[in-house]
JSON list of C-alpha atoms and ligand atoms in Angstrom, two decimals:
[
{"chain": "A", "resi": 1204, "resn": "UNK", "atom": "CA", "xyz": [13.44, 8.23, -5.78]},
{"chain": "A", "resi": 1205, "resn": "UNK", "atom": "CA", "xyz": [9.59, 9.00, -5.12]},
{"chain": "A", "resi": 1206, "resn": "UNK", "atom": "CA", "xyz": [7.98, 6.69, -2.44]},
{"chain": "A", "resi": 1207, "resn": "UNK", "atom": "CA", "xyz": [4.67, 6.07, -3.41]},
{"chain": "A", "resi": 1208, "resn": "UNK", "atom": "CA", "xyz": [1.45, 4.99, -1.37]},
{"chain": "A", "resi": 1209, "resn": "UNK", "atom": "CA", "xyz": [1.83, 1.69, -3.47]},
{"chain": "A", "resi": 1210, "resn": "UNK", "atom": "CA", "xyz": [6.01, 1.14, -2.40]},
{"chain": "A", "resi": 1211, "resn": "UNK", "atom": "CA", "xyz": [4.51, 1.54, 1.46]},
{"chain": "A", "resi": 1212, "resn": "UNK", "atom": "CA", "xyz": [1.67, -1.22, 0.27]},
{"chain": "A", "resi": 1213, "resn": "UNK", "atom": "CA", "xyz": [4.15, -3.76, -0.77]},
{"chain": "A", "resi": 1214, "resn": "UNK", "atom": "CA", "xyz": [7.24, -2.87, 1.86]},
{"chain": "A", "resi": 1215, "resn": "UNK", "atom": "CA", "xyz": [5.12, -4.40, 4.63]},
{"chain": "A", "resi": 1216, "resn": "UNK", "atom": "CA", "xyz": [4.41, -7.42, 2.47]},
{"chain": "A", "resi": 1217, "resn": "UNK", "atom": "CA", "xyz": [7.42, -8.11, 1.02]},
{"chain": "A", "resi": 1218, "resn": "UNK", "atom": "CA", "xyz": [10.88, -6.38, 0.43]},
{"chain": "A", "resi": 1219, "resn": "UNK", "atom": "CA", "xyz": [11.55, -8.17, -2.14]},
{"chain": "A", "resi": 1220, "resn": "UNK", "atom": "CA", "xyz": [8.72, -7.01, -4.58]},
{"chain": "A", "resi": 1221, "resn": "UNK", "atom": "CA", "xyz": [9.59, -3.43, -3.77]},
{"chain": "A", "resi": 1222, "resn": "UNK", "atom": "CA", "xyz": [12.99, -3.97, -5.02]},
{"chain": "A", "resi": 1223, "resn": "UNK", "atom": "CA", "xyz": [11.36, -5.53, -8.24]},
{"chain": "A", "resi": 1224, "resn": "UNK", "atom": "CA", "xyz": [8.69, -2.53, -8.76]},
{"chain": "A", "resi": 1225, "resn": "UNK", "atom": "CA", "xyz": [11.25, 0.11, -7.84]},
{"chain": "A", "resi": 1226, "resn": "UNK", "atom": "CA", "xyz": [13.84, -1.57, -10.90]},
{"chain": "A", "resi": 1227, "resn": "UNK", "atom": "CA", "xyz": [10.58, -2.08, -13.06]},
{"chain": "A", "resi": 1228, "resn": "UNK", "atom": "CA", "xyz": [11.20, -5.73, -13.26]},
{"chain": "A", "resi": 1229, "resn": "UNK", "atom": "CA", "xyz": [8.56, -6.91, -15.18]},
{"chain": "A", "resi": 1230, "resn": "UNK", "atom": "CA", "xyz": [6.26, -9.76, -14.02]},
{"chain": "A", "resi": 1231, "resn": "UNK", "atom": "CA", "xyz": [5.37, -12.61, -15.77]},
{"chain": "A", "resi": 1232, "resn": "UNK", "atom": "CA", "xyz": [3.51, -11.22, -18.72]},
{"chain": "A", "resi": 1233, "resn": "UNK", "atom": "CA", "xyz": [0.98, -14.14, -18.50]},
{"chain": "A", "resi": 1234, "resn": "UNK", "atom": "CA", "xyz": [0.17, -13.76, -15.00]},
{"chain": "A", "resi": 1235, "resn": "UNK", "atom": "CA", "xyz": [-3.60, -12.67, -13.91]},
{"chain": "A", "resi": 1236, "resn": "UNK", "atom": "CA", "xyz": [-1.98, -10.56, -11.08]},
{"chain": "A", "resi": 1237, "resn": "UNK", "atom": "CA", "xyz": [0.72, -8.51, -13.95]},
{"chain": "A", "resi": 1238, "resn": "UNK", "atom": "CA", "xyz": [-0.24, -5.62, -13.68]},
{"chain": "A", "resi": 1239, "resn": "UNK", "atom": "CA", "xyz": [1.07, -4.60, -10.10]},
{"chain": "A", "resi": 1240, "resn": "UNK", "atom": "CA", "xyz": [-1.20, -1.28, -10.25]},
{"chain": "A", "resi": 1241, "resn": "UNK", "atom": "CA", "xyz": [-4.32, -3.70, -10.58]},
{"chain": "A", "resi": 1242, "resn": "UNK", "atom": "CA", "xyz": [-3.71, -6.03, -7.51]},
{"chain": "A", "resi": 1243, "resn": "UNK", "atom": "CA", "xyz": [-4.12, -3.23, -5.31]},
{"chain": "A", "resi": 1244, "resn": "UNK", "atom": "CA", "xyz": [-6.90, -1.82, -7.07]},
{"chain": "A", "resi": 1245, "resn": "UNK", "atom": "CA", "xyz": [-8.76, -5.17, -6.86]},
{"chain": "A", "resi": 1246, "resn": "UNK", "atom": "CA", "xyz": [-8.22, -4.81, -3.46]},
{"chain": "A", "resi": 1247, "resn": "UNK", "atom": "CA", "xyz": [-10.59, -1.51, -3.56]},
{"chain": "A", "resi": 1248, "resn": "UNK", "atom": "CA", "xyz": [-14.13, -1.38, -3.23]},
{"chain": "A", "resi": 1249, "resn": "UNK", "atom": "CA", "xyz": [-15.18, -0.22, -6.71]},
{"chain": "A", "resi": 1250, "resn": "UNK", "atom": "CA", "xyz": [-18.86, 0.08, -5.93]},
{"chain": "A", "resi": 1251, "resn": "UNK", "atom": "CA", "xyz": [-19.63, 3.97, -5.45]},
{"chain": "A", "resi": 1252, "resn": "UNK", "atom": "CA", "xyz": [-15.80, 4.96, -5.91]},
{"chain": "A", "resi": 1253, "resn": "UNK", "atom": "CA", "xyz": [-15.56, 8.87, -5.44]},
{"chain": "A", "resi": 1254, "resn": "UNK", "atom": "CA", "xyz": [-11.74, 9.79, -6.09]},
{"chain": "A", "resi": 1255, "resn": "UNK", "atom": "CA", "xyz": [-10.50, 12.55, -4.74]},
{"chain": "A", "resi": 1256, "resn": "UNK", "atom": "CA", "xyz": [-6.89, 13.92, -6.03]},
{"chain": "A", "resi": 1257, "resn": "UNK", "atom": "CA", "xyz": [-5.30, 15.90, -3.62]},
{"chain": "A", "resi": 1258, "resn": "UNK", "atom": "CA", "xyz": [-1.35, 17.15, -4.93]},
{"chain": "A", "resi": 1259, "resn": "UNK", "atom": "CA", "xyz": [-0.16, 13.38, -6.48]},
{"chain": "A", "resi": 1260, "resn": "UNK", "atom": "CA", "xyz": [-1.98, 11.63, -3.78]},
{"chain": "A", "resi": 1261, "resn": "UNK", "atom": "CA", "xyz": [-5.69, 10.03, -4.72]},
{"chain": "A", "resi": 1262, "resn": "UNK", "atom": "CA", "xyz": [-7.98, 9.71, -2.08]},
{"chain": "A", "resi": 1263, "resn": "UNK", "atom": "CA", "xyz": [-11.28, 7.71, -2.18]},
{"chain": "A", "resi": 1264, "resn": "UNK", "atom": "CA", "xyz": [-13.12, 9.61, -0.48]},
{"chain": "A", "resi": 1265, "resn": "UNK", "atom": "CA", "xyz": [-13.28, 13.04, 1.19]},
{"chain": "A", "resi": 1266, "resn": "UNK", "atom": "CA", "xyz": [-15.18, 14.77, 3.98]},
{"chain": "A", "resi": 1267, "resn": "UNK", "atom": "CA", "xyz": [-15.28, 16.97, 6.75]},
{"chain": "A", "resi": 1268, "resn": "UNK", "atom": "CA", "xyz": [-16.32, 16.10, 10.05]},
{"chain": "A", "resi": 1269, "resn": "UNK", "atom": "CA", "xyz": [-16.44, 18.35, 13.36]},
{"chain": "A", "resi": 1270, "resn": "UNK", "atom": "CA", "xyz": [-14.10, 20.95, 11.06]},
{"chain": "A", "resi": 1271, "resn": "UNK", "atom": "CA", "xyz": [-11.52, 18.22, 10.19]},
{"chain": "A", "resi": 1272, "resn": "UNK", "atom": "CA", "xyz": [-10.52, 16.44, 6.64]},
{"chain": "A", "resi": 1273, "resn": "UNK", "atom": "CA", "xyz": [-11.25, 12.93, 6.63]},
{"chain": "A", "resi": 1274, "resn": "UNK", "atom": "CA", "xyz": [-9.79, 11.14, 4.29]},
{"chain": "A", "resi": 1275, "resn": "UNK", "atom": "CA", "xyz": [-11.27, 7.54, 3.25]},
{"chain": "A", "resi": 1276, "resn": "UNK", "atom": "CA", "xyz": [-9.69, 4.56, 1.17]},
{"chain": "A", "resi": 1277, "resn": "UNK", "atom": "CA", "xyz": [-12.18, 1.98, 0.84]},
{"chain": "A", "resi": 1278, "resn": "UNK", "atom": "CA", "xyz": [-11.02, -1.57, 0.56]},
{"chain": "A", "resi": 1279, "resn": "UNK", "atom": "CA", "xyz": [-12.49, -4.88, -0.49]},
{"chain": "A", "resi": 1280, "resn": "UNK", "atom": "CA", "xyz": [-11.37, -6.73, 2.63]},
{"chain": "A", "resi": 1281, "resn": "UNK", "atom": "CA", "xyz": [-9.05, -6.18, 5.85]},
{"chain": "A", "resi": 1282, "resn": "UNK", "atom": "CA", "xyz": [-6.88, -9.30, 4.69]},
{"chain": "A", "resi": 1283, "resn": "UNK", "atom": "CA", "xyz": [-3.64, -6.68, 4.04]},
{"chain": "A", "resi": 1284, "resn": "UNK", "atom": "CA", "xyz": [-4.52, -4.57, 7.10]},
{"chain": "A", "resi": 1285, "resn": "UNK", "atom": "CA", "xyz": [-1.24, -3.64, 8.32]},
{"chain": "A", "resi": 1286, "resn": "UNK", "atom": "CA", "xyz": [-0.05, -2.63, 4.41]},
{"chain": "A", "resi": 1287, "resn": "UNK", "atom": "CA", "xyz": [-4.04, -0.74, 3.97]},
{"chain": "A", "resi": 1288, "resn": "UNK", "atom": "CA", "xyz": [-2.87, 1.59, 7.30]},
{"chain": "A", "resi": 1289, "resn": "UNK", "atom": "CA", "xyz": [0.14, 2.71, 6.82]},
{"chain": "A", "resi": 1290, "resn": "UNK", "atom": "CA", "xyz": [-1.10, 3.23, 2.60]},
{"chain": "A", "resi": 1291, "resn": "UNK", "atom": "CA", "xyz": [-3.19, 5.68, 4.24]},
{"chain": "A", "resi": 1292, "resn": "UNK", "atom": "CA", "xyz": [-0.78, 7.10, 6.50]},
{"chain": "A", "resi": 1293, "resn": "UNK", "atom": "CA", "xyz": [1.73, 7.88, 4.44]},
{"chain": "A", "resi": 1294, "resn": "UNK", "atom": "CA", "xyz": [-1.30, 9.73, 2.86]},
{"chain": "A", "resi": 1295, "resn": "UNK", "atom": "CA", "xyz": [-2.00, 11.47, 6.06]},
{"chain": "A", "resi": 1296, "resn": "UNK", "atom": "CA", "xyz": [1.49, 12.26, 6.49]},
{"chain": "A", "resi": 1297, "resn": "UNK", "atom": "CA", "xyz": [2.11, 13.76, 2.47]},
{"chain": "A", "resi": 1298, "resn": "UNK", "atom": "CA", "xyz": [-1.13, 15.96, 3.61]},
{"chain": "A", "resi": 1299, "resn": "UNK", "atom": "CA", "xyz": [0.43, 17.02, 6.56]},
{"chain": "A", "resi": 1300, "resn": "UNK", "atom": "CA", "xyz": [3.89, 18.20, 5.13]},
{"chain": "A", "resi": 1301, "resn": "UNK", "atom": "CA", "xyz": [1.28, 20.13, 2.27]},
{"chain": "A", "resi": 1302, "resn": "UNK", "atom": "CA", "xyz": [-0.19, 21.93, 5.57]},
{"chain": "A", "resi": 1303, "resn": "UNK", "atom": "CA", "xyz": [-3.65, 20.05, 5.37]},
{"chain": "A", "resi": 1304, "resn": "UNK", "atom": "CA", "xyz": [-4.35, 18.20, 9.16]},
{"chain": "A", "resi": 1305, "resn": "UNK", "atom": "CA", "xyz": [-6.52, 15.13, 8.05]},
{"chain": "A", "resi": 1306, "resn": "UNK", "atom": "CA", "xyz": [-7.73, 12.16, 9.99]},
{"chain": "A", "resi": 1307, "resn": "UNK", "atom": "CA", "xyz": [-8.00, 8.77, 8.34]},
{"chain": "A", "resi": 1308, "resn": "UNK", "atom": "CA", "xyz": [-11.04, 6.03, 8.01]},
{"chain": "A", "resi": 1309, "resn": "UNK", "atom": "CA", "xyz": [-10.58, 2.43, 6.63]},
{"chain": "A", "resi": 1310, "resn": "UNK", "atom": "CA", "xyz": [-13.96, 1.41, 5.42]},
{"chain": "A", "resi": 1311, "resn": "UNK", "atom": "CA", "xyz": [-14.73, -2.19, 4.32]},
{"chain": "A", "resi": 1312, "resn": "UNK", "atom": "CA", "xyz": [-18.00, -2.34, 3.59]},
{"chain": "A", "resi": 1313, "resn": "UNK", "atom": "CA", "xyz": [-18.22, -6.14, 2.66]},
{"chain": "A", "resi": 1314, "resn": "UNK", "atom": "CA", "xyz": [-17.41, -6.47, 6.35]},
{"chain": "A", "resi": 1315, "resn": "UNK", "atom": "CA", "xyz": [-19.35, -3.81, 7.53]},
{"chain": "A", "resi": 1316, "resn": "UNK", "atom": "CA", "xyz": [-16.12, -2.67, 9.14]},
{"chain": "A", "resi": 1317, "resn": "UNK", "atom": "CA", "xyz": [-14.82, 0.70, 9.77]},
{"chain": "A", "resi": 1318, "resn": "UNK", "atom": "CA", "xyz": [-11.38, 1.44, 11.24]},
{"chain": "A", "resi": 1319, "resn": "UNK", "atom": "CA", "xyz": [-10.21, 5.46, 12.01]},
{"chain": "A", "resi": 1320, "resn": "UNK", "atom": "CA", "xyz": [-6.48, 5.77, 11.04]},
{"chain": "A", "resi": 1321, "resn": "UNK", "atom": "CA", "xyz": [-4.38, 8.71, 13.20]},
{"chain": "A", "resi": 1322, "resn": "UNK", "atom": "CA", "xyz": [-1.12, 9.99, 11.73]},
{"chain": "A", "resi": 1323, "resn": "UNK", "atom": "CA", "xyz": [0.91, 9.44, 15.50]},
{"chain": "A", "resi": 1324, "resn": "UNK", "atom": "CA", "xyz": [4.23, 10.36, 16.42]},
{"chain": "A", "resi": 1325, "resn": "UNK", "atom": "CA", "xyz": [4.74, 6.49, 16.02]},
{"chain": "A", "resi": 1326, "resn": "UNK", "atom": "CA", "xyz": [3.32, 5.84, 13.07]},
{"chain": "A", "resi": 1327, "resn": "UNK", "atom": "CA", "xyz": [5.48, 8.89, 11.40]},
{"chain": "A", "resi": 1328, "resn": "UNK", "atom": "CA", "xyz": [8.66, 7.42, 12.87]},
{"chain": "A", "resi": 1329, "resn": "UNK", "atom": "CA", "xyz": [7.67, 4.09, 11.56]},
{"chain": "A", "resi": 1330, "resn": "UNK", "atom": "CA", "xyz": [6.70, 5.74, 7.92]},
{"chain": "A", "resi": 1331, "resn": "UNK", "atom": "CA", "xyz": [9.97, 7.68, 8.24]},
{"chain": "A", "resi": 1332, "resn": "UNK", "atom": "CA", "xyz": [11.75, 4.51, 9.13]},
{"chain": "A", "resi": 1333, "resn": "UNK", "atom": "CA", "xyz": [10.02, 2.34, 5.89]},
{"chain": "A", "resi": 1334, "resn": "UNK", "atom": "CA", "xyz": [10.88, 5.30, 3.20]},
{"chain": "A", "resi": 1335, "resn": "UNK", "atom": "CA", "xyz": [14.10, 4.95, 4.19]},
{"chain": "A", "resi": 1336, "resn": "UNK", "atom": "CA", "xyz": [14.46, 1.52, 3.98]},
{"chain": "A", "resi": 1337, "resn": "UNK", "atom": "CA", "xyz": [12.44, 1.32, 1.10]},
{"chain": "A", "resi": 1338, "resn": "UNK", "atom": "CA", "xyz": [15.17, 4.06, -0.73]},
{"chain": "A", "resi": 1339, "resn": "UNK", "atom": "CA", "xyz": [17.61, 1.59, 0.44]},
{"chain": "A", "resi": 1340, "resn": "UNK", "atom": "CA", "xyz": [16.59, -1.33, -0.84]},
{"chain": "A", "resi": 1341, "resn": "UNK", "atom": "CA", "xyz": [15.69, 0.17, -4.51]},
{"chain": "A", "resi": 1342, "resn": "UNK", "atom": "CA", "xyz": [19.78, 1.00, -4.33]},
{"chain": "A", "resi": 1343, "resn": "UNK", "atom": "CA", "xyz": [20.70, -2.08, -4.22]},
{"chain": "A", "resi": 1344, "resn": "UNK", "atom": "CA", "xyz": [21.98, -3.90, -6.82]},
{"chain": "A", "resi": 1345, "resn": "UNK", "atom": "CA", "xyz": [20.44, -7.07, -6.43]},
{"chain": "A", "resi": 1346, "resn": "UNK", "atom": "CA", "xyz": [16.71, -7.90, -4.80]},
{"chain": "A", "resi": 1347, "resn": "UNK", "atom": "CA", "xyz": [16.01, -9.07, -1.03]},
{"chain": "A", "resi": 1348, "resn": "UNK", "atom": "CA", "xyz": [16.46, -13.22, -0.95]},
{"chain": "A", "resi": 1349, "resn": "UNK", "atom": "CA", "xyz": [13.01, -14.22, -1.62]},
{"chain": "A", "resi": 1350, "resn": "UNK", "atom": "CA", "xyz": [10.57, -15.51, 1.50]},
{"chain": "A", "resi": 1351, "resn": "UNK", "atom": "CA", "xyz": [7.48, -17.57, 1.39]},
{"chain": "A", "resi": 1352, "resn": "UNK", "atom": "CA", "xyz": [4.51, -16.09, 2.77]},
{"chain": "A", "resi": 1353, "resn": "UNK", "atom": "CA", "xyz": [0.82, -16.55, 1.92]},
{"chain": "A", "resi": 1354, "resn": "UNK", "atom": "CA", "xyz": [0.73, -13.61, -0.22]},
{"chain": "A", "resi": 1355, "resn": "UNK", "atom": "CA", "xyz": [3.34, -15.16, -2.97]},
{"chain": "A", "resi": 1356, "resn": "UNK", "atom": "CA", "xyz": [0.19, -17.26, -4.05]},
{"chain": "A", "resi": 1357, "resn": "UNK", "atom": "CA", "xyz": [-1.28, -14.60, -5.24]},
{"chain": "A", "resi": 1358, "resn": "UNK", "atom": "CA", "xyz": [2.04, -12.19, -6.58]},
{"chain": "A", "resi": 1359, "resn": "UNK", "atom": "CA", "xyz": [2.54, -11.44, -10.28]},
{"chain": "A", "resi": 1360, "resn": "UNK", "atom": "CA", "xyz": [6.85, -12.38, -8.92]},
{"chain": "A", "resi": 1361, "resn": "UNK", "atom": "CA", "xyz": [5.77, -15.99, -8.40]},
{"chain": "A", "resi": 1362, "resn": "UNK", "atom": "CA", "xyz": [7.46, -17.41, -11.24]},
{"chain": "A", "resi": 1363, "resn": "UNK", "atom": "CA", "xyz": [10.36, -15.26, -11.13]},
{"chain": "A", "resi": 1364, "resn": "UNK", "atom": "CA", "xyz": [11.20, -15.79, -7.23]},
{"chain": "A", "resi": 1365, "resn": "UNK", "atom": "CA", "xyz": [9.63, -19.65, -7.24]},
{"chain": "A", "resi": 1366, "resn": "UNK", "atom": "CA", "xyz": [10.54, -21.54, -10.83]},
{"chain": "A", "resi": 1367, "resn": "UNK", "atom": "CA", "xyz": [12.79, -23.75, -8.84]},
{"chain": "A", "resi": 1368, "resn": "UNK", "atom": "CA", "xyz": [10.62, -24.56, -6.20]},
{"chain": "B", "resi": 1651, "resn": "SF4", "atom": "S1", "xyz": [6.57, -14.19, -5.06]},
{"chain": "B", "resi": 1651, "resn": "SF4", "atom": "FE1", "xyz": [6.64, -13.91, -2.85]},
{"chain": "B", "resi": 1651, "resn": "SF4", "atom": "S2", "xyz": [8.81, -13.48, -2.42]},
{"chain": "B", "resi": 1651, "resn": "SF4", "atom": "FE2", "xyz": [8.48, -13.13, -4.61]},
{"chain": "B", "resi": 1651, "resn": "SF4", "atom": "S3", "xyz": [8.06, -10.96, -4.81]},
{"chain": "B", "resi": 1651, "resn": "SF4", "atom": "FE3", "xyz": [6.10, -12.03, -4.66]},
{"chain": "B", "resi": 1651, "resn": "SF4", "atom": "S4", "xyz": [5.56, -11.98, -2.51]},
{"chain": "B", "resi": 1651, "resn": "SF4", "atom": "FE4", "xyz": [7.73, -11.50, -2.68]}
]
């Protein structure tokens, strides 16, 4: 199975909705948030958008600074933080393995915030360590147990993990 920028997204929000996009369960067709592709895109910055594709991976922005890449994803707000920096280092990492060294930036320019992403030994261990586990959780036969966290409010799943609730 291909693990994609948008499998690391959801794995550190919920387990349970990677198991759902990796078996193409398909949300509830009446939901605003259906389309899983457009949550995270509505959680871009569309204002100015430059995309860059680089091999399968599409980048918002690109430039060189001081003779290295530096590769931007512009977001709409630092809410899904944790899920936006490793996106971008798995990103960093795909470049790396294609021979191209790149540094990362987080901009959010609704918060006038800008955050520099490094591809560490750590954080490859950690992206090693979530494309595994994401590989193993598509194999299974039946999703994660569902958990409620903040972000179910806003999850195409709701219906299909909370009708009982
Ligand atoms: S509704 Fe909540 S538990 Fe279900 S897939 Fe979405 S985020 Fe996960």
């Amino acid at each position: 199975m291909d693990v994609t920028g948008t499998h690391i997204w959801y794995y550190f929000i919920c387990k349970r909705e990677v198991w759902l996009i990796a078996h193409n369960i398909a949300a509830d067709q009446d939901d605003e948030n259906m389309d899983i592709g457009r949550f995270i895109n509505e959680q871009t910055y569309q204002r100015n958008k430059q995309e860059v594709l680089i091999g399968n991976i599409k980048v918002d922005r690109v430039r060189r600074e001081d003779g290295q890449l530096v590769i931007g994803e512009v977001k709409k707000s630092s809410r899904y933080l944790e899920s936006s920096r490793y996106q971008l280092l798995y990103y960093l990492q795909t470049l790396k393995k294609m021979g191209i060294v790149a540094r990362g930036e987080l901009l959010f320019p609704e918060e006038k915030r800008r955050e520099t992403v490094e591809l560490t030994s750590e954080a490859e261990r950690q992206l090693d360590r979530a494309v595994e586990e994401i590989r193993i959780i598509a194999r299974h036969p039946v999703p994660p147990l569902p958990e409620k966290i903040s972000f179910c409010r806003n999850c195409a799943y709701r219906e299909y993990c909370w009708a009982e609730g």
